[in-house]
CSV table of C-alpha atoms in Angstrom, one decimal:
chain,number,residue,atom,x,y,z
A,1,UNK,CA,9.3,-18.0,15.8
A,2,UNK,CA,6.3,-16.5,15.2
A,3,UNK,CA,5.5,-15.0,11.7
A,4,UNK,CA,3.6,-11.8,12.4
A,5,UNK,CA,5.1,-8.5,12.3
A,6,UNK,CA,4.9,-6.3,15.6
A,7,UNK,CA,4.9,-2.3,15.7
A,8,UNK,CA,7.8,-0.9,17.1
A,9,UNK,CA,7.2,2.1,19.7
A,10,UNK,CA,4.6,3.7,18.0
A,11,UNK,CA,4.1,5.5,14.9
A,12,UNK,CA,3.1,3.4,12.0
A,13,UNK,CA,-0.9,4.1,11.5
A,14,UNK,CA,-0.1,7.8,11.5
A,15,UNK,CA,2.6,7.1,9.7
A,16,UNK,CA,0.5,5.5,7.1
A,17,UNK,CA,-2.6,7.9,6.9
A,18,UNK,CA,-0.1,10.6,6.2
A,19,UNK,CA,1.7,9.0,3.3
A,20,UNK,CA,-2.0,8.1,2.3
A,21,UNK,CA,-2.9,11.3,1.8
A,22,UNK,CA,0.2,12.7,0.1
A,23,UNK,CA,2.5,9.4,-1.4
A,24,UNK,CA,3.6,11.1,-3.9
A,25,UNK,CA,5.6,13.3,-2.0
A,26,UNK,CA,6.1,10.3,1.0
A,27,UNK,CA,10.2,9.7,1.1
A,28,UNK,CA,11.2,6.3,0.7
A,29,UNK,CA,11.1,3.4,3.5
A,30,UNK,CA,14.3,1.1,4.0
A,31,UNK,CA,14.7,-2.0,5.4
A,32,UNK,CA,17.9,-4.1,6.4
A,33,UNK,CA,18.6,-7.0,8.6
A,34,UNK,CA,20.8,-6.8,12.2
A,35,UNK,CA,22.4,-9.2,13.8
A,36,UNK,CA,23.2,-10.2,17.6
A,37,UNK,CA,26.1,-12.3,18.5
A,38,UNK,CA,24.7,-15.4,21.4
A,39,UNK,CA,26.6,-17.8,23.3
A,40,UNK,CA,27.2,-20.7,21.3
A,41,UNK,CA,24.0,-23.2,22.1
A,42,UNK,CA,24.1,-26.7,23.3
A,43,UNK,CA,21.3,-28.2,20.9
A,44,UNK,CA,23.5,-29.2,17.7
A,45,UNK,CA,20.2,-28.3,15.8
A,46,UNK,CA,20.3,-25.0,17.3
A,47,UNK,CA,24.0,-24.6,16.7
A,48,UNK,CA,23.2,-25.4,12.9
A,49,UNK,CA,20.4,-22.6,13.0
A,50,UNK,CA,22.1,-20.0,15.1
A,51,UNK,CA,25.4,-20.5,13.1
A,52,UNK,CA,25.7,-17.4,10.7
A,53,UNK,CA,28.4,-18.0,7.7
A,54,UNK,CA,28.7,-14.0,7.2
A,55,UNK,CA,29.9,-13.2,11.0
A,56,UNK,CA,31.3,-17.0,11.7
A,57,UNK,CA,30.1,-16.7,15.3
A,58,UNK,CA,26.5,-17.8,16.2
A,59,UNK,CA,23.8,-15.3,15.7
A,60,UNK,CA,20.3,-14.5,15.9
A,61,UNK,CA,18.9,-11.7,14.0
A,62,UNK,CA,15.8,-8.9,13.2
A,63,UNK,CA,15.0,-7.2,10.1
A,64,UNK,CA,14.2,-3.4,10.8
A,65,UNK,CA,11.4,-1.3,8.7
A,66,UNK,CA,12.2,2.6,9.2
A,67,UNK,CA,10.7,6.0,7.7
A,68,UNK,CA,12.8,8.7,6.3
A,69,UNK,CA,12.9,10.5,10.0
A,70,UNK,CA,14.4,7.2,11.8
A,71,UNK,CA,11.8,5.8,13.2
A,72,UNK,CA,11.8,2.2,13.1
A,73,UNK,CA,8.3,1.3,12.3
A,74,UNK,CA,8.3,-2.5,12.5
A,75,UNK,CA,10.6,-5.2,14.1
A,76,UNK,CA,10.5,-8.8,12.5
A,77,UNK,CA,10.4,-11.9,14.9
A,78,UNK,CA,13.7,-12.9,15.9
A,79,UNK,CA,15.4,-15.5,13.8
A,80,UNK,CA,18.6,-17.8,13.9
A,81,UNK,CA,21.7,-16.0,12.0
A,82,UNK,CA,21.3,-19.2,9.5
A,83,UNK,CA,18.5,-17.5,7.6
A,84,UNK,CA,19.0,-15.5,5.2
A,85,UNK,CA,17.4,-11.6,5.5
A,86,UNK,CA,14.9,-12.1,2.3
A,87,UNK,CA,13.5,-15.2,3.9
A,88,UNK,CA,12.6,-13.3,7.3
A,89,UNK,CA,11.1,-10.1,5.0
A,90,UNK,CA,9.3,-12.7,3.0
A,91,UNK,CA,7.6,-13.6,6.2
A,92,UNK,CA,7.1,-10.0,7.5
A,93,UNK,CA,3.8,-8.1,6.0
A,94,UNK,CA,5.0,-4.8,5.5
A,95,UNK,CA,1.5,-2.7,5.4
A,96,UNK,CA,3.3,-0.2,3.3
A,97,UNK,CA,0.7,2.5,1.5
A,98,UNK,CA,0.5,1.9,-2.0
A,99,UNK,CA,2.7,4.6,-4.1
A,100,UNK,CA,5.3,4.6,-1.8
A,101,UNK,CA,8.8,3.7,-1.9
A,102,UNK,CA,10.9,0.5,-0.2
A,103,UNK,CA,14.8,1.1,-0.2
A,104,UNK,CA,16.7,-1.8,-0.1
A,105,UNK,CA,20.5,-3.6,-1.1
A,106,UNK,CA,21.2,-6.5,-3.2
A,107,UNK,CA,20.2,-9.2,-0.2
A,108,UNK,CA,16.8,-8.8,-0.9
A,109,UNK,CA,17.3,-9.1,-4.6
A,110,UNK,CA,13.7,-10.8,-5.5
A,111,UNK,CA,11.8,-8.9,-2.5
A,112,UNK,CA,8.5,-7.0,-3.9
A,113,UNK,CA,5.6,-5.8,-2.6
A,114,UNK,CA,2.0,-4.7,-4.2
A,115,UNK,CA,2.1,-1.5,-5.1
A,116,UNK,CA,5.0,-0.1,-3.7
A,117,UNK,CA,8.2,0.8,-5.8
A,118,UNK,CA,11.4,-1.2,-4.8
A,119,UNK,CA,14.6,1.2,-4.8
A,120,UNK,CA,17.6,-1.4,-5.6
A,121,UNK,CA,21.4,-0.9,-6.5
A,122,UNK,CA,21.8,-2.3,-10.1
A,123,UNK,CA,23.5,-5.5,-10.1
A,124,UNK,CA,26.8,-6.2,-12.0
A,125,UNK,CA,26.3,-8.2,-14.5
A,126,UNK,CA,28.7,-11.2,-14.9
A,127,UNK,CA,31.7,-10.6,-17.7
A,128,UNK,CA,30.9,-6.8,-17.8
A,129,UNK,CA,30.5,-3.5,-16.2
A,130,UNK,CA,28.4,-1.3,-15.6
A,131,UNK,CA,27.9,2.1,-17.1
A,132,UNK,CA,28.7,5.3,-15.5
A,133,UNK,CA,25.0,6.4,-15.1
A,134,UNK,CA,24.4,3.3,-13.3
A,135,UNK,CA,27.8,3.6,-10.9
A,136,UNK,CA,26.3,7.0,-10.1
A,137,UNK,CA,22.8,5.6,-9.6
A,138,UNK,CA,24.1,3.2,-7.5
A,139,UNK,CA,26.3,5.5,-5.0
A,140,UNK,CA,22.5,7.5,-4.8
A,141,UNK,CA,20.7,4.9,-3.6
A,142,UNK,CA,23.4,3.9,-1.5
A,143,UNK,CA,23.7,7.7,0.5
A,144,UNK,CA,20.0,7.5,1.0
A,145,UNK,CA,20.4,3.9,2.2
A,146,UNK,CA,22.5,5.1,4.7
A,147,UNK,CA,19.8,6.2,7.3
A,148,UNK,CA,19.1,2.5,8.0
A,149,UNK,CA,23.0,1.9,8.9
A,150,UNK,CA,22.8,4.8,11.3
A,151,UNK,CA,19.4,3.3,13.0
A,152,UNK,CA,21.0,-0.1,13.6
A,153,UNK,CA,24.2,1.4,15.5
A,154,UNK,CA,21.8,3.7,17.5
A,155,UNK,CA,20.1,0.3,18.5
A,156,UNK,CA,23.2,-0.8,19.4
A,157,UNK,CA,24.3,1.7,21.6
A,158,UNK,CA,23.0,-0.8,24.2
A,159,UNK,CA,25.4,-2.7,25.2
A,160,UNK,CA,22.6,-5.7,25.7
A,161,UNK,CA,22.4,-6.1,21.7
A,162,UNK,CA,26.0,-5.1,21.2
A,163,UNK,CA,28.2,-7.5,23.0
A,164,UNK,CA,27.1,-11.4,23.1
A,165,UNK,CA,24.1,-11.8,24.7
A,166,UNK,CA,23.9,-14.5,27.3
A,167,UNK,CA,20.0,-15.4,28.8
A,168,UNK,CA,18.8,-18.2,27.8
A,169,UNK,CA,15.1,-17.4,29.1
A,170,UNK,CA,12.3,-18.0,26.1
A,171,UNK,CA,11.3,-15.2,24.7
A,172,UNK,CA,13.8,-12.6,25.9
A,173,UNK,CA,16.1,-12.4,22.6
A,174,UNK,CA,12.8,-11.2,21.4
A,175,UNK,CA,11.8,-8.5,24.4
A,176,UNK,CA,15.7,-7.4,24.6
A,177,UNK,CA,15.7,-6.2,20.8
A,178,UNK,CA,12.3,-4.5,21.3
A,179,UNK,CA,12.9,-2.6,24.6
A,180,UNK,CA,16.3,-1.5,22.8
A,181,UNK,CA,14.2,-0.4,19.4
A,182,UNK,CA,11.9,1.4,21.6
A,183,UNK,CA,14.4,3.1,23.6
A,184,UNK,CA,15.7,4.2,19.7
A,185,UNK,CA,12.6,5.5,19.0
A,186,UNK,CA,12.2,7.6,22.3
A,187,UNK,CA,15.4,9.4,21.5
A,188,UNK,CA,14.3,10.3,18.1
A,189,UNK,CA,11.1,11.9,19.4
A,190,UNK,CA,13.2,13.7,22.0
A,191,UNK,CA,15.4,15.2,19.2
A,192,UNK,CA,13.4,14.6,16.1
A,193,UNK,CA,16.2,14.2,13.0
A,194,UNK,CA,15.4,16.6,10.0
A,195,UNK,CA,17.1,15.9,6.3
A,196,UNK,CA,19.1,18.3,5.3
A,197,UNK,CA,19.4,17.3,1.8
A,198,UNK,CA,17.4,14.9,-0.7
A,199,UNK,CA,19.7,11.9,0.1
A,200,UNK,CA,18.3,11.7,3.7
A,201,UNK,CA,21.6,10.8,4.6
A,202,UNK,CA,22.7,11.5,8.3
A,203,UNK,CA,23.6,11.0,11.7
A,204,UNK,CA,21.6,10.4,14.5
A,205,UNK,CA,22.6,13.0,17.6
A,206,UNK,CA,22.5,12.1,21.1
A,207,UNK,CA,19.8,14.1,23.2
């Protein structure tokens, strides 16, 4: 697939300007991968490329970047399920403002961006336990990261990305995901989601 990053239904440029002016108060962004099941490809090489060990099925996946108001800012190209989320993120040039923060899980362990603070849980050391302070910090980060899980759920309200995709035409897998992300952003703009706590964890209500 192509290696450039696409805007997902607007909001990117204005967000960058606002965060640049007041980056010290800008809530962190978050990114995560999402998978969609597809029909088993006929080509053996494509079967291998699309087989997801996590889902035990043939899938395609994308990485989403969202802001604190649950707007999808960027959508990666579509990759086969065999590709790790980290590799997709590394091929996706997020234009985040200097001084901002990015929430991620341990699946993105070695991912970094210039002048961006990476907020990630502490990995449990081999043969040892996390301290109580580290456990509490991990729980707090998990609550803040929940918002991107809610975004993934909102995108998958559309049956075409929730159910097994049976369309084969070239480019249609990208197009389907772009449209569903745009519909999510449309819902968020109709009924803006307002965080009611520093954790920014809440669910998206239907308009």
